[in-house]
Coordinates of C-alpha atoms in Angstrom, one line a residue:
M10 CA 0.0 0.0 0.0
V11 CA 1.3 3.4 -0.9
S12 CA 1.2 6.1 1.8
T13 CA -0.9 9.1 1.1
T14 CA 0.9 11.2 3.7
L15 CA 1.5 14.7 2.5
H16 CA 5.1 15.9 2.8
H17 CA 5.8 19.6 2.7
H18 CA 8.7 21.9 3.3
P19 CA 9.2 25.5 4.2
P20 CA 8.5 28.1 1.5
R21 CA 12.2 28.4 0.4
S22 CA 12.7 24.6 0.0
L23 CA 13.0 24.8 -3.8
S24 CA 16.7 25.2 -3.7
R25 CA 17.4 21.5 -4.6
F26 CA 16.1 22.4 -8.1
L27 CA 18.2 25.5 -8.5
S28 CA 21.4 24.0 -9.7
S29 CA 23.6 25.9 -12.2
S30 CA 22.1 23.9 -15.0
T31 CA 18.6 25.1 -14.3
T32 CA 19.0 28.6 -13.1
T33 CA 19.9 30.0 -16.5
K34 CA 17.5 32.7 -17.5
S35 CA 14.9 31.5 -20.0
R36 CA 15.3 33.1 -23.4
S37 CA 12.8 35.8 -24.4
F38 CA 11.6 35.5 -28.0
H39 CA 9.8 38.3 -29.8
S40 CA 8.1 38.1 -33.1
K41 CA 8.5 41.0 -35.3
P42 CA 5.5 43.4 -34.8
T43 CA 2.9 41.7 -36.9
L44 CA -0.6 40.6 -36.3
C45 CA -1.0 39.2 -32.7
S46 CA -3.0 36.1 -32.3
S47 CA -4.3 37.4 -29.0
Q48 CA -6.0 40.4 -30.7
P49 CA -8.9 40.8 -33.0
I50 CA -7.8 40.7 -36.6
T51 CA -9.1 44.2 -37.3
D52 CA -7.0 45.8 -34.6
K53 CA -3.4 47.1 -35.0
P54 CA -0.7 45.1 -33.4
P55 CA 0.6 46.4 -30.0
S56 CA 3.6 48.6 -30.1
S57 CA 5.3 46.8 -27.2
T58 CA 6.6 43.3 -27.6
S59 CA 5.8 42.6 -24.0
S60 CA 2.2 43.8 -24.1
P61 CA 0.0 41.5 -22.0
P62 CA -2.6 39.4 -23.8
Q63 CA -6.1 40.9 -24.2
S64 CA -9.5 39.2 -24.6
Q65 CA -10.3 38.7 -28.3
I66 CA -13.9 38.0 -27.3
L67 CA -14.4 41.3 -25.5
S68 CA -12.6 43.2 -28.2
I69 CA -14.8 41.7 -30.9
R70 CA -17.9 42.6 -29.0
H71 CA -16.7 46.1 -28.6
S72 CA -15.8 46.4 -32.3
L73 CA -19.2 45.1 -33.4
L74 CA -21.3 47.3 -31.0
S75 CA -19.3 50.4 -31.9
R76 CA -19.8 49.6 -35.6
H77 CA -16.0 49.8 -36.0
V78 CA -16.1 46.5 -38.0
T79 CA -18.8 44.1 -39.2
A80 CA -19.2 40.5 -38.3
T81 CA -18.8 39.6 -42.0
Q82 CA -15.4 41.5 -42.2
L83 CA -14.2 39.7 -39.1
A84 CA -15.3 36.3 -40.5
E85 CA -13.6 37.0 -43.8
S86 CA -10.4 38.0 -42.0
Y87 CA -10.3 34.8 -40.0
L88 CA -11.2 32.6 -43.1
T89 CA -8.4 34.3 -45.1
R90 CA -5.9 33.5 -42.4
L91 CA -7.2 29.9 -42.2
K92 CA -6.9 29.5 -45.9
L93 CA -3.2 30.7 -45.8
T94 CA -2.1 28.7 -42.8
E95 CA -4.1 25.5 -43.3
P96 CA -1.9 24.0 -46.0
H97 CA 1.0 24.2 -43.5
L98 CA -1.0 23.0 -40.4
K99 CA -3.9 20.8 -41.4
S100 CA -5.7 21.8 -38.2
F101 CA -9.2 21.3 -39.6
L102 CA -11.0 18.2 -41.0
H103 CA -13.9 20.3 -42.1
V104 CA -14.6 24.0 -42.5
S105 CA -18.2 25.2 -42.4
D106 CA -19.6 26.7 -45.5
Q107 CA -22.1 28.7 -43.4
V108 CA -19.7 31.0 -41.6
L109 CA -20.3 34.1 -43.8
N110 CA -24.0 33.5 -43.9
E111 CA -24.2 33.4 -40.1
A112 CA -22.0 36.5 -39.9
Q113 CA -24.2 38.4 -42.4
S114 CA -27.3 37.4 -40.3
L115 CA -25.6 38.9 -37.3
D116 CA -24.8 42.1 -39.1
H117 CA -28.5 42.4 -40.0
Q118 CA -29.4 42.1 -36.3
I119 CA -26.9 44.8 -35.4
E120 CA -28.3 47.1 -38.1
R121 CA -31.8 46.6 -36.6
N122 CA -30.4 47.5 -33.2
E123 CA -31.4 44.1 -31.8
N124 CA -29.6 42.6 -28.8
I125 CA -26.8 40.3 -29.7
G126 CA -25.3 37.6 -27.5
P127 CA -22.1 38.0 -25.5
L128 CA -20.3 35.6 -28.0
A129 CA -21.7 37.2 -31.1
G130 CA -19.2 37.0 -34.0
V131 CA -16.8 34.8 -32.2
L132 CA -15.5 32.0 -34.4
V133 CA -15.1 28.7 -32.5
G134 CA -13.3 25.6 -33.6
V135 CA -14.8 22.3 -32.4
K136 CA -12.9 19.1 -31.9
D137 CA -14.3 16.5 -34.2
N138 CA -15.4 14.1 -31.5
I139 CA -17.9 16.7 -30.3
C140 CA -21.2 16.4 -32.3
T141 CA -22.3 19.3 -34.5
M142 CA -25.6 19.3 -36.4
D143 CA -25.4 19.0 -40.2
M144 CA -21.6 19.0 -40.1
P145 CA -19.3 15.9 -40.2
S146 CA -18.3 14.5 -36.8
T147 CA -15.9 11.7 -37.3
A148 CA -13.8 11.4 -34.1
G149 CA -10.8 11.3 -36.5
S150 CA -11.8 7.7 -37.4
K151 CA -12.7 5.9 -40.7
V152 CA -15.4 4.1 -38.8
L153 CA -17.4 7.4 -38.6
E154 CA -16.3 8.9 -41.9
N155 CA -19.0 11.2 -43.3
Y156 CA -21.2 10.8 -40.2
R157 CA -23.4 13.9 -39.7
P158 CA -25.2 14.0 -36.3
P159 CA -28.8 15.2 -36.2
F160 CA -28.1 17.3 -33.1
D161 CA -25.5 19.6 -31.4
A162 CA -23.6 18.6 -28.3
T163 CA -24.9 20.6 -25.3
A164 CA -21.7 22.6 -25.1
V165 CA -22.0 23.6 -28.8
K166 CA -25.7 24.4 -28.5
R167 CA -25.0 26.7 -25.6
F168 CA -22.3 28.8 -27.2
K169 CA -24.3 29.0 -30.5
E170 CA -27.2 30.3 -28.5
L171 CA -24.9 33.2 -27.3
G172 CA -24.1 34.1 -30.9
A173 CA -20.9 32.2 -31.6
I174 CA -20.2 30.7 -35.0
V175 CA -18.7 27.2 -35.6
V176 CA -15.9 27.7 -38.0
G177 CA -15.2 24.0 -38.5
K178 CA -14.2 20.7 -37.0
T179 CA -10.6 20.2 -35.8
N180 CA -8.3 17.3 -36.2
L181 CA -7.6 14.8 -33.4
D182 CA -6.1 11.5 -32.6
E183 CA -8.7 8.9 -33.4
F184 CA -11.3 8.9 -30.6
G185 CA -9.0 11.0 -28.5
M186 CA -6.4 8.1 -28.2
G187 CA -3.0 9.7 -28.6
S188 CA -0.7 12.5 -27.6
T189 CA 0.4 13.9 -30.9
T190 CA -2.5 14.1 -33.3
E191 CA -0.6 11.7 -35.5
A192 CA -3.1 8.9 -34.9
S193 CA -5.8 10.7 -36.9
A194 CA -7.2 8.5 -39.7
F195 CA -7.2 11.5 -42.1
Q196 CA -4.1 13.7 -41.7
V197 CA -1.3 14.8 -39.4
T198 CA -1.5 18.3 -37.8
A199 CA 1.6 20.4 -37.4
N200 CA 2.7 22.8 -34.7
P201 CA 2.5 26.6 -35.7
W202 CA 5.7 27.2 -33.8
D203 CA 7.6 24.7 -36.0
V204 CA 5.7 22.7 -38.7
S205 CA 8.1 19.8 -38.3
R206 CA 6.9 19.2 -34.8
V207 CA 3.7 17.8 -33.3
P208 CA 1.0 20.1 -31.8
G209 CA 0.4 17.6 -29.0
G210 CA -2.8 15.6 -28.6
S211 CA -5.3 14.5 -28.8
S212 CA -6.8 18.0 -29.2
G213 CA -3.9 19.1 -31.4
G214 CA -6.1 20.5 -34.1
S215 CA -8.0 22.8 -31.7
A216 CA -4.8 24.0 -30.0
A217 CA -3.0 24.7 -33.3
A218 CA -6.1 26.5 -34.7
V219 CA -6.1 29.0 -31.8
S220 CA -2.3 29.4 -31.8
A221 CA -2.3 30.2 -35.5
G222 CA -5.3 32.6 -35.3
Q223 CA -7.5 30.4 -37.4
C224 CA -10.3 30.9 -34.9
V225 CA -10.9 32.9 -31.7
V226 CA -11.3 30.0 -29.3
S227 CA -11.9 26.3 -29.6
L228 CA -13.3 23.3 -27.8
G229 CA -11.3 20.1 -27.0
S230 CA -11.8 17.1 -24.9
D231 CA -9.5 16.1 -22.1
T232 CA -9.3 12.4 -20.9
G233 CA -5.8 12.4 -19.6
G234 CA -4.4 15.8 -20.6
S235 CA -5.6 16.2 -24.2
V236 CA -6.4 19.9 -23.7
R237 CA -3.5 20.8 -21.4
Q238 CA -0.6 19.1 -23.2
P239 CA -1.3 20.6 -26.7
A240 CA -1.9 24.0 -25.0
S241 CA 1.6 23.7 -23.7
F242 CA 3.1 22.6 -27.0
C243 CA 1.3 25.4 -29.0
G244 CA 1.7 28.3 -26.5
V245 CA -2.0 28.8 -25.8
V246 CA -4.2 28.7 -22.7
G247 CA -5.9 25.3 -22.1
L248 CA -8.6 24.8 -19.4
K249 CA -9.8 21.5 -18.1
P250 CA -12.8 22.0 -15.9
T251 CA -13.9 19.8 -13.0
Y252 CA -15.5 16.6 -14.0
G253 CA -19.3 17.3 -14.2
R254 CA -18.9 21.1 -14.7
V255 CA -19.6 20.8 -18.5
S256 CA -22.1 18.5 -20.0
R257 CA -20.6 15.5 -21.9
Y258 CA -23.8 15.1 -24.0
G259 CA -22.7 14.9 -27.6
L260 CA -19.1 14.1 -26.7
M261 CA -18.1 10.7 -28.2
A262 CA -17.1 8.6 -25.3
Y263 CA -13.5 7.3 -24.9
A264 CA -13.3 6.8 -21.1
S265 CA -16.6 8.0 -19.6
S266 CA -15.3 8.5 -16.0
L267 CA -12.4 10.7 -17.2
D268 CA -13.7 12.5 -20.3
V269 CA -14.4 16.3 -20.0
I270 CA -14.9 19.0 -22.6
G271 CA -12.3 21.8 -22.2
C272 CA -11.5 25.2 -23.7
F273 CA -8.7 26.8 -25.6
G274 CA -8.0 30.5 -25.9
S275 CA -5.1 32.8 -26.6
S276 CA -5.7 34.4 -23.2
V277 CA -7.0 33.2 -19.8
A278 CA -9.9 35.6 -20.2
D279 CA -11.1 34.0 -23.4
A280 CA -10.9 30.5 -22.0
G281 CA -12.8 31.6 -18.9
I282 CA -15.5 33.4 -21.0
L283 CA -16.0 30.2 -23.1
L284 CA -16.2 28.1 -20.0
T285 CA -18.9 30.4 -18.5
A286 CA -20.9 29.9 -21.7
I287 CA -20.8 26.1 -21.8
S288 CA -20.9 25.2 -18.1
G289 CA -24.0 24.1 -16.1
Y290 CA -26.3 21.2 -15.4
D291 CA -27.8 19.3 -18.3
R292 CA -30.6 16.8 -17.8
L293 CA -29.2 14.9 -20.8
D294 CA -26.0 14.1 -18.9
A295 CA -26.5 12.3 -15.6
T296 CA -22.9 13.1 -14.6
S297 CA -23.3 16.8 -15.0
S298 CA -23.3 18.8 -11.7
K299 CA -26.2 20.9 -10.4
R300 CA -23.9 23.3 -8.7
E301 CA -24.5 26.9 -9.6
V302 CA -22.1 28.2 -12.3
P303 CA -20.4 31.4 -11.2
D304 CA -19.6 34.2 -13.6
Y305 CA -15.9 33.4 -14.2
T306 CA -15.4 36.8 -16.0
S307 CA -15.7 38.5 -12.6
Q308 CA -12.2 37.2 -11.8
F309 CA -10.5 39.2 -14.6
I310 CA -9.2 42.4 -12.9
S311 CA -7.5 45.1 -14.9
T312 CA -3.8 45.4 -14.2
E313 CA -4.3 49.1 -13.4
L314 CA -6.4 48.0 -10.3
L315 CA -3.8 45.5 -9.0
D316 CA -1.6 46.4 -6.1
S317 CA 2.1 45.5 -6.0
K318 CA 1.5 42.1 -4.4
P319 CA -1.9 41.0 -6.0
L320 CA -1.5 37.4 -4.9
K321 CA -0.4 38.1 -1.3
G322 CA -1.6 35.3 1.1
L323 CA -2.0 32.7 -1.6
K324 CA -0.4 29.4 -0.8
I325 CA 1.0 27.4 -3.7
G326 CA 2.5 24.0 -3.7
L327 CA 5.0 22.9 -6.3
I328 CA 4.7 19.2 -6.8
R329 CA 8.1 17.7 -6.2
E330 CA 7.6 14.6 -8.4
T331 CA 7.0 16.7 -11.5
L332 CA 10.6 18.2 -11.5
D333 CA 12.5 14.9 -10.9
N334 CA 14.4 12.8 -13.5
G335 CA 12.8 12.6 -16.9
V336 CA 11.9 16.3 -17.2
D337 CA 13.9 18.4 -19.6
I338 CA 16.3 20.9 -18.1
G339 CA 14.7 23.7 -20.2
I340 CA 11.3 22.8 -18.8
K341 CA 12.6 23.0 -15.3
S342 CA 14.2 26.4 -15.9
A343 CA 11.0 27.8 -17.4
V344 CA 8.8 26.5 -14.5
L345 CA 11.2 27.7 -11.9
G346 CA 11.1 31.1 -13.6
A347 CA 7.3 31.0 -13.2
V348 CA 7.8 30.1 -9.6
S349 CA 9.9 33.2 -9.0
H350 CA 7.3 35.3 -10.8
L351 CA 4.5 34.0 -8.6
E352 CA 6.6 34.8 -5.5
E353 CA 7.1 38.3 -6.8
L354 CA 3.3 38.6 -7.0
G355 CA 3.1 37.8 -3.3
C356 CA 2.5 34.0 -3.2
T357 CA 4.0 31.7 -0.6
L358 CA 5.5 28.8 -2.4
S359 CA 6.5 25.5 -0.9
E360 CA 7.5 22.1 -2.3
V361 CA 4.9 19.4 -1.8
S362 CA 5.2 15.7 -2.3
L363 CA 2.4 13.5 -3.6
P364 CA 3.7 10.0 -3.0
S365 CA 1.2 8.3 -5.3
F366 CA 1.8 10.7 -8.2
S367 CA 4.0 8.2 -10.2
L368 CA 1.4 5.5 -10.0
G369 CA -1.1 7.6 -11.9
L370 CA 0.2 6.8 -15.4
P371 CA -0.1 3.0 -15.3
A372 CA -3.5 3.3 -13.5
Y373 CA -4.8 5.8 -16.0
Y374 CA -3.9 3.6 -19.0
I375 CA -5.5 0.5 -17.5
L376 CA -8.7 2.4 -16.6
A377 CA -9.0 4.4 -19.9
S378 CA -8.3 1.4 -22.0
S379 CA -10.8 -0.7 -20.1
E380 CA -13.5 1.9 -20.5
S381 CA -12.7 2.4 -24.2
S382 CA -13.0 -1.3 -24.8
S383 CA -16.6 -1.1 -23.5
N384 CA -17.5 2.2 -25.1
L385 CA -16.2 1.4 -28.6
S386 CA -18.0 -2.0 -28.7
R387 CA -21.0 -0.1 -30.2
Y388 CA -19.1 0.6 -33.4
D389 CA -19.9 -2.8 -35.0
G390 CA -21.2 -1.7 -38.4
V391 CA -24.8 -2.4 -37.3
R392 CA -25.6 -0.1 -34.4
Y393 CA -23.0 2.6 -35.2
G394 CA -20.2 3.0 -37.8
N395 CA -19.6 2.2 -41.4
Q396 CA -20.5 -1.3 -42.4
A397 CA -18.2 -3.7 -44.2
T398 CA -19.6 -6.3 -46.7
A399 CA -19.8 -9.8 -45.3
D400 CA -21.9 -13.0 -45.6
E401 CA -22.0 -13.8 -41.9
L402 CA -22.7 -11.6 -38.8
N403 CA -19.4 -12.2 -36.9
A404 CA -17.4 -11.5 -40.1
L405 CA -19.4 -8.3 -40.5
Y406 CA -18.5 -7.2 -37.0
G407 CA -14.9 -8.1 -37.4
D408 CA -14.4 -6.6 -40.9
S409 CA -16.2 -3.4 -40.0
R410 CA -13.9 -2.9 -37.0
A411 CA -10.8 -4.0 -38.8
T412 CA -11.3 -1.5 -41.6
G413 CA -12.8 1.2 -39.4
F414 CA -10.4 1.5 -36.5
G415 CA -6.7 2.5 -36.7
P416 CA -3.8 0.7 -35.0
E417 CA -3.7 2.9 -31.8
V418 CA -7.4 2.3 -31.1
K419 CA -7.2 -1.4 -31.8
M420 CA -4.2 -1.7 -29.4
R421 CA -6.1 0.2 -26.6
I422 CA -9.2 -1.9 -27.1
L423 CA -7.1 -5.1 -26.8
M424 CA -5.4 -3.8 -23.7
G425 CA -8.7 -2.9 -22.1
T426 CA -10.4 -6.1 -23.0
Y427 CA -7.5 -8.0 -21.5
G428 CA -7.6 -5.9 -18.3
L429 CA -11.3 -6.6 -17.9
S430 CA -11.2 -10.3 -18.7
A431 CA -11.8 -13.1 -16.2
G432 CA -8.7 -13.9 -14.2
Y433 CA -7.1 -10.5 -14.8
Y434 CA -9.8 -8.1 -13.5
D435 CA -8.6 -8.1 -9.9
A436 CA -4.9 -7.8 -10.9
Y437 CA -5.4 -4.9 -13.2
Y438 CA -8.7 -3.0 -13.3
K439 CA -9.6 -3.4 -9.6
R440 CA -6.1 -2.5 -8.5
A441 CA -6.1 0.6 -10.8
Q442 CA -9.3 1.8 -9.2
Q443 CA -7.6 1.4 -5.8
V444 CA -4.7 3.5 -7.0
R445 CA -7.2 6.1 -8.3
T446 CA -8.6 6.4 -4.8
L447 CA -5.1 6.9 -3.4
I448 CA -4.5 9.7 -5.9
Q449 CA -7.8 11.4 -5.1
K450 CA -7.0 11.3 -1.3
S451 CA -3.5 12.6 -2.0
F452 CA -4.7 15.6 -3.9
K453 CA -7.5 16.3 -1.4
T454 CA -4.9 16.4 1.4
A455 CA -2.6 18.7 -0.5
L456 CA -5.4 21.1 -1.6
D457 CA -6.7 21.3 2.0
E458 CA -3.4 23.0 2.8
Y459 CA -2.6 24.8 -0.5
D460 CA -4.8 27.0 -2.6
I461 CA -3.3 25.8 -5.9
L462 CA -0.8 23.1 -6.9
I463 CA 1.6 23.7 -9.9
S464 CA 3.7 21.6 -12.2
P465 CA 4.9 21.6 -15.8
A466 CA 2.2 20.6 -18.2
A467 CA 4.5 18.2 -20.0
P468 CA 8.1 16.8 -19.4
S469 CA 9.3 18.3 -22.7
A470 CA 8.4 20.8 -25.3
A471 CA 6.9 19.8 -28.7
Y472 CA 9.0 17.1 -30.4
K473 CA 9.4 16.1 -34.0
I474 CA 6.6 14.5 -36.0
G475 CA 7.3 10.8 -36.1
E476 CA 9.8 10.9 -33.3
K477 CA 7.7 8.8 -30.9
K478 CA 5.2 7.3 -33.2
N479 CA 6.8 3.8 -33.1
D480 CA 7.5 4.0 -29.3
P481 CA 4.1 4.1 -27.6
L482 CA 5.6 3.8 -24.1
A483 CA 7.7 6.9 -24.6
M484 CA 4.6 8.7 -25.9
Y485 CA 2.5 7.6 -23.0
A486 CA 5.2 8.8 -20.6
G487 CA 4.6 12.3 -21.9
D488 CA 1.2 12.3 -20.1
I489 CA 2.6 11.8 -16.7
M490 CA 2.0 15.4 -15.7
T491 CA -1.7 15.5 -16.6
V492 CA -3.3 12.1 -16.0
N493 CA -3.5 12.4 -12.2
V494 CA -5.8 15.4 -12.5
N495 CA -8.3 13.4 -14.6
L496 CA -8.2 10.5 -12.1
A497 CA -9.0 12.9 -9.3
G498 CA -11.6 14.8 -11.4
L499 CA -10.1 18.2 -10.6
P500 CA -9.9 21.4 -12.7
A501 CA -6.6 22.5 -14.2
L502 CA -5.4 25.5 -16.2
V503 CA -2.3 25.5 -18.5
L504 CA -0.9 28.8 -19.7
P505 CA 2.4 29.7 -21.4
C506 CA 5.2 30.6 -19.0
G507 CA 8.4 30.7 -21.1
F508 CA 10.4 29.1 -23.9
V509 CA 13.0 26.5 -24.6
E510 CA 15.4 26.2 -27.5
G511 CA 14.0 24.8 -30.7
G512 CA 12.6 25.8 -34.1
A513 CA 13.1 29.2 -35.6
A514 CA 11.9 31.2 -32.6
G515 CA 12.0 28.8 -29.6
L516 CA 9.3 26.5 -28.4
P517 CA 6.7 27.5 -25.7
V518 CA 6.5 25.9 -22.3
G519 CA 3.2 25.6 -20.3
L520 CA 2.7 25.9 -16.6
Q521 CA -0.1 23.7 -15.1
M522 CA -2.2 25.1 -12.2
I523 CA -4.4 22.6 -10.4
G524 CA -7.3 23.6 -8.1
A525 CA -9.8 22.0 -5.8
A526 CA -13.0 20.6 -7.3
F527 CA -15.3 23.3 -8.8
D528 CA -12.7 26.0 -7.9
E529 CA -12.1 27.2 -11.5
E530 CA -12.6 30.8 -10.3
K531 CA -9.4 30.7 -8.3
L532 CA -7.4 29.2 -11.2
L533 CA -8.7 31.8 -13.6
R534 CA -8.0 34.7 -11.2
V535 CA -4.4 33.6 -10.5
G536 CA -3.8 32.6 -14.2
H537 CA -5.1 36.0 -15.4
I538 CA -2.8 38.0 -13.0
F539 CA 0.2 35.8 -13.9
E540 CA -0.4 36.2 -17.6
Q541 CA -1.0 40.0 -17.4
T542 CA 2.2 40.6 -15.4
L543 CA 4.5 38.2 -17.2
Q544 CA 7.1 40.3 -19.0
G545 CA 9.3 39.7 -22.0
C546 CA 7.3 37.0 -23.7
R547 CA 4.8 37.2 -26.5
F548 CA 3.5 33.8 -27.5
I549 CA 3.0 34.4 -31.2
P550 CA 4.1 31.7 -33.6
P551 CA 6.3 32.6 -36.5
L552 CA 3.8 31.0 -38.9
I553 CA 1.4 34.0 -38.3
A554 CA 4.1 36.5 -39.3
D555 CA 5.0 34.5 -42.4
C556 CA 1.4 34.2 -43.6
D557 CA 0.5 37.8 -42.8
A558 CA 3.4 38.9 -44.9
Q559 CA 1.9 37.2 -48.0

């Protein structure tokens, strides 16, 4: 049995990490002053290379209501950028042909002085395992090729009711099973910071689309880090809400006890605004929470109103196990730089040990594979999925799955079926559930003492396409920073905090902030202040500058 005792040290106990190899200052990279992905397309770029990120959503609303720009002009600008960047990135599996029609309809509403929703004119990318009416929803799999749901997922329905426009469906690892978006049945998505590298996964298409300014915000799904890891790789904000905060109705199931719909934005404010829009109880999802949804936007305080120590009194724990062996030196340096910045903002920082942390990865893959084995059994060519031609029923099942599923999905189904089989259930599935309980208790104990826990979002920055495709264990190890949060059902926010060497302009590094259940408000408040006060870094990929110059 692994002890769940919490070990903590005095606030200045981080010295063991501060060796000469990790204290080097992180490089600051600045794009030439071109169009910033954290601003509306119609606005001029900021004059300072260290200008803090602003909310695109709020800027778009202001521009529309002041008649400074029309929704059609905004939509055309984003679609133009998407057309320029998409051949390099391949973020989207499908782009809606109704974007301009919906934008024109919105312009007519404004002309008639009708009220418009808070997300009016905001272009949203939707991961292709989230159902959208009259638009393909394939989960990145041949088994659902050309499937068009007759309904919208609850999250999609809610943001559309507030005036947002679906720009298209983004690429993903098939059924969300992967960490690089290379396991899509249709195409491989590239990272906007360096197109020879992966954007992360499985929500790589959604992260790359926001990073490259192809849409304003996007939805992803997070089963073991599939929002947070690509957010780190692509230099954007990724928010995984508490399990039950956002309805899963319309999200194609991978592992039902772990799956959540999450948000991407180029700023904490945009991610928080999108979360406010999609959160809340849904009678169509028995696992959705009836807790009242706060207005997360109330946490976004202007920097002019902040005092010199805006986070004074906040207790933050740096998870010791996340900076041990296996984490790149550049990642440690960037995270420790973020630690110093948080201390400057008034936080009290201590090192905290979660003894069961290292057990999360094997437990996660047993549980997720087991649940996927059950969930994906419905894709048999009869109930769901494309049907193969066969003379006998068992052959029809087998051929439909053999031609419909890719190798990663088949491998995880086999792993899960083995873990659930008679004679192995107690040794694998039951034991993994016991480890899950230990992890939940460990996090609860830590979060009873600390307001927030922090860690890197991934042990490395984005790696080369194909580098780990044939080494699944190495790829799975990249999820070690994120899977525990899903096992515990907690909220987590990832935001860019620095850079490491790589590519033409460096590669972004994400800082993960973990909060108590349903405490997204605190994460957003701290993340927003951190982001607004971070100096010397603008997270704008070179691809934007290259395409805007055309």
